[in-house]
Amino acid sequence: MSIESLSERAAELRSALHEHIYRYNVLSDPIITDAEYDALLNELREIETEHPELITPDSPTQRVGSDLSSDLPKVQHPRSILSLSNAYSEADIRAWRQRIGRLLPEDAQLEYVVEPKFDGLTVVLAYENGILVNAATRGNGEVGDDVTPNARTIRTVPLRIPAASSGPDAPARLVVRGEVLFLKQDFQALNTRMREEGLTLFANARNTASGALKQKDARITAERPLTMYCYNIVVADGAVPDTQWKTLQYLRELGFLTADEVIRCFDNLDDTIEYALGYAEHRHDLTYEIDGLVIKVNSLATADELGVVGKDPRGAVAYKFPAEEATTKLRDVVWNVGRTGVLTPTAVLDPVPIGGVIVKQASLHNYDLIASKDIRLGDSVVVKRSGDVIPYVVGPVLPARTGEEVPVALPEVCPVCGSPVARDEDEVALYCTNPACPERIARNVEYFVSRGALDIDGLGERGVRLLLDLGLIHDEADIFYIKPDDLLPLEGFGEKRAANLMTSIERAKHRPLARLIAALGIRGVGSTTAEDLVEHFHSLDALAAASVKDLVGVDGVGPRTAQSLAEWFAEPRNKALIEKLRAAGVELVDTSAKPVNDSDKLAGMTFVLTGTLPSLTRTEASEIIQRNGGKVTDSVSKKTSYVVAGDAPGSKLDKAQKLGISILDEAALLELVNGE
Ligand code: IVH
């Protein structure tokens, strides 16, 4: 390429990168993946390395990465806090090995340590005479924000080392590097709390961790349960291990948290690569987010000799997992009707492989997202598929627009029943206004019988659709009027299956009232709210008679849920439904509070339950045992009278057999209770 075209290309790359940096950092709305961004940056870097005269002061390559805040004290790092170069494929990893091979003796045999690449933020901890004296963020790599009081709130940051008296002596001064993050469950719990308090949810765990760590008031940090994993010694006064593998072990012995479940050491590159590439499919099994693995030369002396390019040490490389995002064309939007009538849009896409799966459809969440992101038919869209999450559309690639794209038309009528569509108060959702919409009914019945609701075993989505299609049921209550003769002619229903289903239906009449209320699928009423309502009203009739004012007086019920409850009970269809339930003999009052002792046949006996019983749930079996005077405990011991075992029993069964304890199946348990 001529110097002119190189110069032109460099200018093109610079302006593209500036736009992407802005979209990522300011708008939080990136339109390319990290890998695509890195490829552009690397191309620019290569041109500039060959032709330094083409470097401009505004080139993105000249920016020193910094996350410094203006209002926190600063800490000078004892050594540069380096970054890592990236690899996206086996070829990239082999190229890294070749590059460093040129700087090593020809026959150098290297060992490699593989570690998780934590998706958190770097924190540097300094200890003097075993006491934590300061904690700082990476900042610009030379100077970081002082976050000492905040880091002290993190339980996995030892305040003194060794944390256990059995640990090794700590050097007089030790500076350790690691990553602060949220465990997935902690982040979820934080958001659950935010939701309960009516506050805005946090979108991104990494940014939330960063925000939490930089709070000026450490009490706020303390309310955000952060975790810190450590992986590196920055400097030490005193003897420290000479390999990365031993460093990790040493850090663990001193009391730091290390990622033991992932870390491996290999004596050759092939095994290292096999492990790293294969790990991608396990990434979501971990309790924290990782975006790749880091491969490090095990010998710290060798790593040191290899030196640094820019800010990246040559002795390590970050292997980034295959992108979970791809770009494809949006061809159509179809609307599905949910149980509460809400219409949810699904994107129909040109098939595209993401992470080894061909994606043809993706969620568009709600109508509001389409409008706010201005997603149009014919757009190139970024689609993300991450772990078990249903693929979803991130947004359109605006620069790819040709002008041919057309806005997504909002449905004016329900695609199933043709009734008018309305918008909810927030204007986020569209919904079908017809409570008798056949799709809504089908979804409601499916929900009514599902596991979390009335748990009618043997009746799944297909069974429900079949019964509705054949006109054997028309609503939820009709389930209780099904006769064995209705079922026998149906495909797949033999005598036995029909009899089992009849037993499950009979049992469902006596579920706790809170389960029934939750099963009705009233907007805003999940199992917790249903329990709160039962505690307050004790019967479905009392709940049905309650005014909005009565309802908001119940703990855990907000004005919206109160309104939706009142509306639900005012609906004629629902009034009729309740009467049908009553006539069928469904329990509409709370019986759980009554002290019951049906017999004392099991008095003095201790039971342990294991495995899945054919018809009773674990709670029901426990209840039967307790109502008859028995006790249920969790673990098998010599004191256990019986172990009740179902399908796929756990180790409790083995233990019972070893101890010679009598084993019962469900029938034998019922026999014990009902027998003479
Ligand atoms: S080693 C000389 N190891 O990834 C040490 N970094 O993309 C260089 N990171 O800035 C870093 N997990 O914040 C290292 N196991 C790990 C890591 C890790 C996450 C972060 C670190 C670094 C960034 C580079």
XYZ file of C-alpha atoms and ligand atoms in Angstrom:
700
model
C 0.000 0.000 0.000
C 1.248 3.494 -0.799
C 1.880 5.870 2.049
C -1.081 7.961 0.825
C -3.533 5.100 1.037
C -2.107 4.044 4.406
C -2.575 7.582 5.660
C -6.143 7.581 4.345
C -6.863 4.229 5.958
C -5.416 5.450 9.280
C -7.678 8.508 9.167
C -10.672 6.290 8.417
C -9.817 3.992 11.317
C -9.350 6.918 13.683
C -12.740 8.404 12.965
C -14.485 5.033 13.125
C -12.795 4.286 16.471
C -13.719 7.707 17.862
C -17.339 7.055 17.036
C -17.280 3.582 18.594
C -15.557 4.864 21.747
C -18.241 7.538 22.068
C -21.068 5.062 21.523
C -19.614 2.645 24.041
C -18.678 5.068 26.788
C -21.109 7.961 26.471
C -24.200 6.446 24.896
C -23.728 2.928 26.376
C -24.984 1.771 22.987
C -22.167 0.003 21.118
C -22.879 -1.214 17.606
C -19.851 -3.437 17.189
C -18.480 -6.185 19.377
C -15.322 -5.853 21.491
C -13.529 -8.154 19.071
C -14.452 -5.987 16.091
C -13.304 -2.909 18.006
C -9.980 -4.526 18.901
C -9.440 -5.524 15.265
C -9.845 -1.894 14.149
C -7.560 -0.625 16.897
C -4.916 -3.238 16.079
C -5.009 -2.351 12.401
C -4.421 1.303 13.277
C -1.669 0.395 15.713
C 0.102 -1.672 13.056
C 0.027 1.171 10.539
C 1.337 3.603 13.155
C 4.114 1.247 14.270
C 5.331 0.942 10.668
C 4.865 4.666 10.000
C 5.190 6.662 13.201
C 4.928 9.833 11.119
C 1.232 9.020 10.642
C 0.490 9.181 14.383
C -1.728 12.160 15.240
C -2.150 13.504 18.779
C -5.855 12.645 18.671
C -5.272 9.046 17.629
C -7.140 6.618 19.913
C -3.841 4.734 20.247
C -2.457 7.731 22.159
C -5.071 7.644 24.846
C -3.804 6.403 28.177
C -6.557 4.276 29.671
C -7.814 5.923 32.843
C -10.797 5.529 35.097
C -9.790 8.181 37.616
C -12.476 10.061 39.528
C -11.979 13.730 40.298
C -13.174 13.532 43.872
C -11.175 10.685 45.430
C -7.652 10.911 46.878
C -4.936 9.408 44.684
C -2.432 6.601 45.237
C 0.796 6.222 43.287
C 1.217 2.567 42.276
C 4.627 1.075 43.164
C 4.866 -0.331 39.615
C 2.845 0.199 36.433
C -0.425 -1.688 36.610
C -0.336 -3.347 33.227
C -3.056 -4.561 30.910
C -3.157 -7.577 28.558
C -3.143 -8.152 24.833
C -6.054 -10.159 23.456
C -6.344 -13.388 21.470
C -9.610 -14.512 19.872
C -8.656 -17.856 18.369
C -6.264 -20.763 18.529
C -4.265 -19.073 15.756
C -3.956 -15.888 17.849
C -2.678 -17.884 20.830
C -0.124 -19.716 18.652
C 0.932 -16.384 17.132
C 1.519 -15.047 20.669
C 3.706 -18.089 21.437
C 5.653 -17.489 18.219
C 6.172 -13.824 18.999
C 7.584 -14.567 22.436
C 9.508 -17.554 21.021
C 11.627 -15.130 19.022
C 12.824 -13.582 22.274
C 13.543 -16.920 23.983
C 16.222 -19.564 23.474
C 15.174 -21.805 20.594
C 14.574 -24.893 22.745
C 12.719 -23.068 25.522
C 10.060 -25.309 27.076
C 7.407 -23.202 28.732
C 4.755 -24.026 31.275
C 1.486 -22.111 31.174
C -0.984 -21.194 33.866
C -4.579 -20.641 32.781
C -6.782 -18.384 34.904
C -10.227 -16.867 34.508
C -10.359 -13.417 33.008
C -12.633 -11.866 35.591
C -15.108 -9.328 34.275
C -14.611 -6.882 37.113
C -12.297 -4.008 37.900
C -8.676 -4.107 38.946
C -7.873 -3.255 42.536
C -4.399 -3.062 44.048
C -4.076 -3.913 47.747
C -1.017 -2.848 49.779
C -0.085 -4.584 53.052
C 2.554 -3.438 55.513
C 3.622 -5.853 58.208
C 0.589 -7.924 57.320
C -1.916 -5.089 57.695
C -3.980 -3.702 54.805
C -2.831 -0.093 54.491
C -4.367 0.913 51.224
C -6.479 -0.156 48.294
C -6.526 1.613 44.946
C -8.169 1.265 41.548
C -6.023 0.877 38.436
C -6.645 4.507 37.450
C -4.322 5.347 34.573
C -1.989 2.498 35.455
C 0.422 4.766 37.364
C -1.915 6.551 39.764
C -5.196 5.143 41.059
C -8.162 6.264 43.153
C -7.771 5.557 46.854
C -10.695 3.305 47.809
C -9.307 1.933 51.074
C -12.373 2.386 53.337
C -14.576 0.863 50.629
C -12.305 -2.117 49.999
C -12.328 -2.810 53.748
C -16.052 -3.580 53.474
C -15.330 -6.480 51.099
C -15.225 -9.684 53.104
C -12.867 -11.448 50.708
C -10.263 -8.693 51.143
C -8.191 -9.835 54.135
C -7.592 -6.950 56.533
C -4.526 -8.757 57.810
C -2.350 -11.501 56.365
C -1.891 -14.311 56.945
C -5.603 -14.470 57.632
C -5.213 -17.811 59.417
C -2.517 -18.456 61.996
C -1.488 -21.528 59.995
C -0.655 -19.364 56.957
C 2.883 -18.412 55.869
C 4.500 -15.231 57.226
C 3.722 -12.236 55.020
C 6.612 -10.139 53.624
C 7.133 -6.790 55.377
C 5.492 -5.146 52.390
C 3.288 -6.898 49.878
C 1.251 -5.360 47.067
C -1.316 -7.666 45.497
C -3.471 -7.225 42.439
C -6.905 -8.656 41.861
C -10.340 -8.031 40.501
C -13.421 -6.767 42.321
C -16.772 -8.006 41.053
C -20.263 -9.087 41.973
C -21.026 -12.779 42.251
C -24.022 -13.333 39.960
C -26.301 -14.256 42.877
C -25.272 -11.157 44.843
C -25.998 -8.903 41.886
C -29.393 -10.522 41.430
C -30.180 -10.169 45.118
C -29.171 -6.501 44.989
C -31.563 -5.936 42.098
C -34.344 -7.819 43.864
C -33.876 -5.438 46.779
C -33.891 -2.437 44.459
C -37.127 -3.689 42.896
C -38.731 -4.226 46.292
C -37.771 -0.705 47.308
C -39.193 0.613 44.041
C -35.782 1.851 42.859
C -34.267 1.654 39.391
C -32.517 -1.651 38.722
C -28.807 -1.864 37.927
C -28.210 -2.957 34.362
C -24.588 -4.017 34.369
C -22.730 -5.854 37.132
C -19.285 -4.540 36.208
C -20.303 -0.876 36.158
C -22.261 -1.327 39.369
C -19.217 -2.885 41.055
C -17.116 0.054 39.901
C -19.691 2.561 41.141
C -19.992 0.755 44.467
C -16.243 0.755 44.991
C -15.919 4.461 44.262
C -18.624 5.586 46.666
C -17.525 8.400 48.924
C -19.510 6.881 51.744
C -18.216 3.383 52.544
C -21.538 2.523 54.176
C -23.079 2.476 50.695
C -20.305 0.174 49.463
C -21.018 -2.099 52.416
C -24.614 -2.509 51.240
C -23.397 -3.748 47.848
C -21.896 -7.178 48.491
C -18.700 -7.202 46.410
C -16.160 -10.005 46.073
C -12.451 -9.808 45.265
C -10.345 -12.466 43.535
C -6.550 -12.026 43.578
C -4.040 -13.270 40.991
C -0.831 -11.304 41.053
C 1.934 -9.957 43.308
C 2.860 -6.444 42.150
C 5.828 -5.944 44.507
C 7.081 -7.575 47.698
C 9.812 -6.871 50.233
C 10.867 -10.386 51.001
C 10.858 -13.795 49.394
C 7.892 -14.653 47.202
C 7.289 -17.612 44.846
C 9.059 -17.798 41.491
C 6.176 -19.147 39.427
C 2.637 -17.962 38.764
C 1.260 -21.320 39.900
C 2.996 -21.110 43.252
C 1.996 -17.448 43.553
C -1.669 -18.386 43.355
C -1.159 -21.083 45.954
C 0.747 -18.666 48.172
C -1.936 -15.964 47.846
C -4.556 -18.530 48.841
C -2.530 -19.571 51.890
C -2.200 -15.931 52.928
C -5.986 -15.603 52.891
C -6.808 -14.162 49.461
C -9.586 -15.625 47.346
C -8.303 -17.355 44.200
C -10.288 -18.992 41.404
C -9.352 -22.574 42.277
C -12.168 -24.097 40.221
C -10.725 -22.753 36.963
C -6.960 -22.474 37.433
C -4.791 -25.091 35.667
C -1.109 -25.485 34.884
C 0.078 -27.206 31.668
C 3.553 -28.113 30.455
C 2.729 -27.642 26.772
C 0.786 -25.255 24.570
C -1.512 -27.848 22.936
C -3.108 -28.872 26.233
C -3.317 -25.224 27.277
C -5.165 -24.354 24.083
C -7.477 -27.344 24.327
C -8.464 -26.356 27.856
C -8.887 -22.673 27.037
C -11.003 -23.235 23.922
C -13.110 -25.903 25.605
C -13.778 -23.733 28.644
C -16.073 -21.372 26.731
C -18.993 -23.752 27.128
C -18.564 -23.812 30.917
C -18.212 -20.072 31.369
C -21.787 -19.659 32.541
C -21.446 -22.415 35.163
C -19.271 -20.154 37.296
C -20.704 -18.046 40.096
C -19.127 -14.927 38.549
C -18.862 -13.477 35.047
C -15.742 -14.068 32.990
C -15.121 -12.877 29.463
C -12.264 -15.215 28.693
C -9.236 -16.880 30.202
C -5.762 -15.511 30.781
C -2.824 -17.648 29.698
C 0.360 -16.798 31.586
C 3.933 -18.023 31.272
C 4.430 -19.870 34.556
C 8.035 -18.846 35.232
C 7.933 -15.306 36.607
C 11.614 -14.786 35.716
C 10.881 -15.667 32.071
C 7.773 -13.470 32.078
C 9.868 -10.608 33.420
C 12.565 -11.074 30.785
C 9.967 -11.037 28.048
C 9.142 -7.465 29.035
C 6.274 -5.246 27.948
C 4.879 -3.845 24.673
C 3.044 -0.602 25.385
C 0.964 -1.535 28.413
C 0.798 -5.239 27.703
C 3.228 -7.696 29.288
C 4.428 -10.219 26.685
C 4.364 -13.022 29.229
C 0.565 -13.309 29.248
C -2.320 -13.140 26.809
C -6.068 -12.867 27.331
C -8.025 -15.444 25.346
C -11.447 -13.885 24.793
C -14.319 -16.314 24.304
C -16.144 -16.328 20.965
C -18.490 -13.404 20.716
C -21.975 -13.979 21.996
C -23.149 -11.309 19.626
C -23.606 -11.167 15.892
C -25.084 -8.842 13.329
C -27.930 -9.951 11.057
C -30.989 -8.607 9.233
C -34.352 -8.074 10.900
C -36.994 -9.465 8.514
C -40.204 -9.360 10.492
C -41.707 -8.792 13.912
C -44.391 -11.154 15.213
C -46.480 -10.453 18.319
C -47.288 -13.119 20.900
C -50.079 -12.832 23.436
C -49.203 -13.664 27.033
C -51.329 -14.716 29.989
C -52.048 -11.168 31.130
C -52.782 -10.118 27.555
C -49.459 -8.343 27.043
C -48.278 -8.504 23.441
C -44.574 -9.276 23.200
C -42.662 -8.746 19.998
C -40.353 -11.426 18.590
C -37.822 -10.603 15.892
C -37.667 -12.866 12.851
C -34.066 -12.791 11.655
C -31.889 -13.975 8.823
C -30.418 -17.100 10.455
C -27.040 -16.344 12.027
C -24.652 -18.543 14.048
C -23.914 -17.269 17.548
C -21.761 -19.328 19.880
C -22.349 -22.528 17.898
C -26.137 -22.215 17.584
C -28.110 -20.900 14.614
C -30.327 -18.072 15.819
C -33.461 -17.324 13.751
C -35.604 -15.519 16.290
C -34.851 -13.162 19.131
C -36.727 -11.298 21.789
C -37.410 -7.604 21.293
C -38.600 -7.320 24.929
C -41.432 -4.847 24.460
C -42.876 -2.248 22.188
C -41.052 0.514 24.034
C -37.657 -0.942 23.166
C -38.507 -0.976 19.465
C -39.573 2.654 19.649
C -36.730 3.942 21.819
C -34.045 2.211 19.768
C -35.847 3.014 16.524
C -35.543 -0.569 15.297
C -36.845 -0.935 11.730
C -37.689 -3.828 9.444
C -34.730 -4.448 7.140
C -32.258 -3.075 9.707
C -28.973 -4.774 10.436
C -29.326 -5.544 14.118
C -26.924 -6.710 16.806
C -28.226 -9.896 18.432
C -26.885 -11.233 21.708
C -27.096 -14.765 23.005
C -25.474 -15.344 26.343
C -25.672 -18.610 28.243
C -29.206 -19.702 28.944
C -30.663 -16.303 28.179
C -33.080 -16.200 25.226
C -31.352 -14.377 22.338
C -32.349 -10.732 22.187
C -31.922 -7.764 19.879
C -29.462 -5.238 21.288
C -30.173 -2.545 18.713
C -29.876 -1.492 15.088
C -26.578 -0.794 13.327
C -27.415 2.748 12.263
C -24.474 3.336 9.893
C -25.625 0.298 7.894
C -28.983 1.911 7.021
C -29.754 2.185 3.323
C -32.937 4.203 3.634
C -35.032 1.197 2.589
C -35.840 0.239 6.189
C -39.413 0.630 7.383
C -40.612 1.384 10.924
C -42.191 -1.545 12.775
C -45.970 -1.166 12.683
C -47.624 -1.468 16.075
C -50.534 -3.852 16.145
C -53.860 -2.078 16.582
C -55.729 -5.306 17.185
C -54.823 -8.531 18.944
C -53.243 -10.906 16.408
C -55.254 -13.800 17.870
C -58.752 -12.500 18.629
C -58.822 -9.181 16.767
C -59.877 -7.141 19.824
C -58.480 -3.627 20.197
C -55.024 -3.254 21.700
C -54.344 -0.798 24.544
C -51.185 0.602 26.090
C -50.402 0.343 29.780
C -49.753 3.407 31.922
C -46.005 3.378 31.362
C -46.606 2.961 27.664
C -44.030 0.181 27.808
C -46.399 -2.654 26.985
C -49.282 -3.200 24.596
C -52.044 -5.555 25.592
C -55.101 -7.296 24.251
C -58.174 -5.839 25.952
C -60.300 -8.978 25.649
C -60.232 -11.062 28.863
C -61.782 -13.921 26.881
C -59.063 -13.896 24.189
C -58.523 -17.609 23.420
C -54.743 -17.227 23.604
C -54.950 -15.504 26.984
C -57.213 -18.266 28.252
C -54.887 -20.976 27.003
C -51.907 -19.292 28.662
C -53.881 -18.822 31.860
C -54.902 -22.470 31.984
C -51.316 -23.542 31.285
C -50.181 -21.349 34.133
C -52.986 -22.523 36.432
C -51.905 -26.167 36.207
C -48.139 -25.504 36.124
C -45.682 -26.553 38.770
C -45.400 -23.252 40.640
C -49.206 -22.902 40.639
C -51.681 -25.767 41.268
C -49.117 -28.303 40.130
C -51.453 -30.697 38.303
C -49.075 -33.465 37.445
C -49.645 -35.098 34.061
C -51.149 -32.027 32.397
C -48.662 -29.965 30.442
C -48.950 -27.311 27.763
C -49.837 -29.839 25.055
C -52.515 -31.484 27.143
C -54.082 -28.116 27.952
C -54.148 -27.069 24.279
C -55.707 -30.413 23.340
C -58.474 -30.132 25.935
C -59.210 -26.548 24.840
C -59.190 -27.414 21.133
C -61.594 -30.288 21.681
C -63.886 -28.057 23.708
C -63.539 -30.282 26.785
C -62.567 -27.238 28.819
C -63.142 -23.527 28.287
C -61.458 -22.051 31.318
C -59.321 -22.921 34.348
C -62.235 -24.151 36.485
C -63.363 -26.648 33.830
C -60.304 -28.742 34.688
C -62.131 -29.816 37.841
C -65.076 -31.102 35.799
C -63.070 -33.422 33.559
C -64.230 -37.050 33.736
C -62.125 -40.118 33.013
C -64.411 -40.845 30.047
C -63.431 -37.486 28.519
C -59.785 -38.448 28.637
C -59.815 -42.050 27.450
C -60.527 -41.343 23.750
C -57.653 -38.829 23.641
C -54.379 -39.743 22.020
C -51.815 -40.780 24.577
C -54.341 -41.295 27.405
C -54.528 -44.901 28.565
C -56.448 -45.998 31.659
C -53.448 -45.497 33.875
C -52.543 -42.020 32.686
C -56.172 -40.927 32.893
C -56.472 -42.308 36.439
C -53.248 -40.577 37.496
C -54.435 -37.285 36.078
C -57.762 -37.619 37.889
C -55.843 -38.170 41.151
C -53.699 -35.059 40.540
C -56.790 -32.986 39.744
C -58.503 -34.193 42.907
C -55.431 -33.330 44.938
C -55.240 -29.855 43.376
C -58.612 -28.992 44.934
C -56.968 -28.916 48.324
C -53.836 -26.924 47.641
C -53.085 -24.100 50.099
C -55.163 -21.014 49.295
C -52.060 -18.956 48.450
C -51.216 -21.420 45.675
C -54.721 -21.072 44.237
C -54.539 -17.273 44.351
C -51.143 -17.244 42.662
C -52.477 -19.715 40.063
C -55.203 -17.258 39.019
C -52.482 -15.241 37.282
C -53.590 -11.809 38.460
C -51.148 -9.106 37.369
C -48.617 -8.340 40.087
C -49.679 -11.282 42.278
C -46.901 -13.851 42.564
C -46.515 -16.443 45.288
C -45.171 -14.022 47.919
C -47.963 -11.507 47.445
C -50.490 -14.363 47.440
C -49.195 -15.472 50.827
C -49.437 -11.921 52.177
C -53.024 -11.734 50.943
C -53.982 -15.032 52.580
C -52.464 -13.973 55.848
C -54.644 -10.891 55.754
C -57.936 -12.141 54.293
C -57.978 -15.901 55.054
C -60.482 -16.667 52.277
C -60.971 -16.012 48.584
C -64.396 -14.482 49.265
C -62.962 -11.965 51.727
C -60.251 -11.086 49.207
C -62.810 -10.729 46.410
C -64.872 -8.373 48.561
C -61.932 -6.144 49.469
C -61.787 -2.580 48.153
C -58.666 -1.020 46.661
C -58.301 0.823 49.947
C -58.403 -2.439 51.955
C -55.913 -3.983 49.563
C -53.260 -1.273 49.751
C -53.412 -1.732 53.505
C -51.875 -5.184 53.120
C -48.130 -5.389 53.602
C -46.418 -6.042 50.299
C -49.320 -4.851 48.120
C -48.720 -1.623 46.193
C -51.383 0.584 44.597
C -50.982 -1.027 41.184
C -51.397 -4.576 42.411
C -54.351 -3.447 44.537
C -55.946 -1.962 41.426
C -55.323 -5.038 39.319
C -56.750 -7.304 42.070
C -59.897 -5.185 42.322
C -60.297 -5.181 38.546
C -59.771 -8.920 38.352
C -62.438 -9.719 40.915
C -64.860 -7.237 39.307
C -64.624 -8.992 35.928
C -67.809 -11.085 35.319
C -65.795 -13.874 33.721
C -63.699 -14.176 36.865
C -66.720 -14.062 39.176
C -68.171 -16.985 37.235
C -64.817 -18.756 37.445
C -64.795 -18.543 41.240
C -68.334 -19.918 41.449
C -67.361 -22.834 39.235
C -64.335 -23.536 41.441
C -66.545 -23.458 44.524
C -69.121 -25.793 42.993
C -66.341 -28.225 42.052
C -65.267 -28.437 45.683
C -62.053 -26.446 45.392
C -60.858 -25.209 48.795
C -61.387 -21.427 48.894
C -60.458 -20.826 52.512
C -57.161 -20.964 54.317
C -56.896 -24.221 56.220
C -53.168 -24.090 56.834
C -53.385 -22.095 60.037
C -55.573 -24.664 61.824
C -53.599 -26.879 64.143
C -54.254 -30.364 62.791
C -53.277 -33.651 64.232
C -55.060 -36.196 62.143
C -53.701 -39.074 64.193
C -50.816 -39.968 66.419
C -49.913 -43.071 64.491
C -46.429 -41.800 63.737
C -45.770 -40.374 67.205
C -42.150 -40.784 68.245
C -41.020 -41.672 64.724
C -38.478 -39.719 62.694
C -38.595 -39.672 58.887
C -36.158 -38.589 56.201
C -37.397 -37.913 52.646
C -35.258 -38.474 49.556
C -35.963 -38.486 45.807
C -39.185 -37.620 43.983
C -42.315 -39.430 45.124
C -44.806 -40.559 42.465
C -47.663 -38.303 43.505
C -46.927 -36.397 46.711
C -44.685 -33.348 46.724
C -42.069 -33.204 49.429
C -44.085 -30.602 51.320
C -47.203 -32.750 51.164
C -45.390 -35.837 52.386
C -43.889 -33.859 55.281
C -47.283 -32.462 56.105
C -48.852 -35.937 56.205
C -46.099 -37.193 58.484
C -46.403 -34.227 60.825
C -50.213 -34.326 60.901
C -49.908 -37.879 62.134
C -47.476 -37.081 64.879
C -44.182 -37.893 63.102
C -41.084 -35.760 62.722
C -39.223 -35.011 59.485
C -35.490 -34.341 59.552
C -32.905 -33.640 56.888
C -30.217 -36.179 57.521
C -30.133 -39.883 58.152
C -28.780 -41.076 61.481
C -29.223 -44.049 63.765
C -32.232 -42.244 65.226
C -34.066 -42.211 61.878
C -37.082 -44.555 61.961
C -37.820 -44.625 58.231
C -36.406 -43.226 55.023
C -39.129 -42.467 52.455
C -37.512 -42.860 49.042
C -38.821 -41.897 45.615
C -37.276 -41.649 42.180
C -33.621 -40.597 41.879
C -32.926 -40.799 45.610
C -29.743 -39.168 46.889
C -26.960 -40.435 49.094
C -29.434 -40.514 51.988
C -30.723 -43.834 50.660
C -27.213 -45.336 50.611
C -26.657 -44.171 54.141
C -29.972 -45.628 55.311
C -29.100 -48.961 53.729
C -25.708 -48.945 55.439
C -27.319 -48.219 58.801
C -30.010 -50.850 58.187
C -32.877 -48.356 58.406
C -36.250 -49.398 56.937
C -37.033 -47.850 53.569
C -40.576 -46.953 52.557
C -42.006 -45.959 49.205
C -44.939 -43.571 48.962
C -47.530 -46.345 49.071
C -45.947 -47.849 52.185
C -45.939 -44.444 53.885
C -49.645 -43.969 53.128
C -50.325 -47.497 54.302
C -48.575 -46.712 57.583
C -50.809 -43.657 58.039
C -54.079 -45.046 56.719
C -53.697 -48.681 57.741
C -55.094 -50.206 60.886
S -3.077 -10.284 34.627
C 0.716 -8.180 34.623
N -4.998 -11.909 35.250
O -8.033 -8.003 32.485
C -0.660 -8.548 34.968
N -5.601 -9.759 34.482
O -7.797 -7.020 29.748
C -1.622 -8.250 33.883
N -8.019 -9.357 34.414
O -6.407 -5.037 33.308
C -3.011 -8.618 34.219
N -8.623 -11.337 35.165
O -7.958 -6.033 35.058
C -4.697 -10.688 34.803
N -6.588 -13.493 35.857
C -6.297 -12.262 35.425
C -7.265 -11.308 35.111
C -6.880 -10.058 34.635
C -9.044 -10.155 34.751
C -8.173 -8.004 33.880
C -7.193 -7.003 34.413
C -6.560 -6.411 33.187
C -7.558 -6.732 32.127
C -6.873 -6.783 30.764
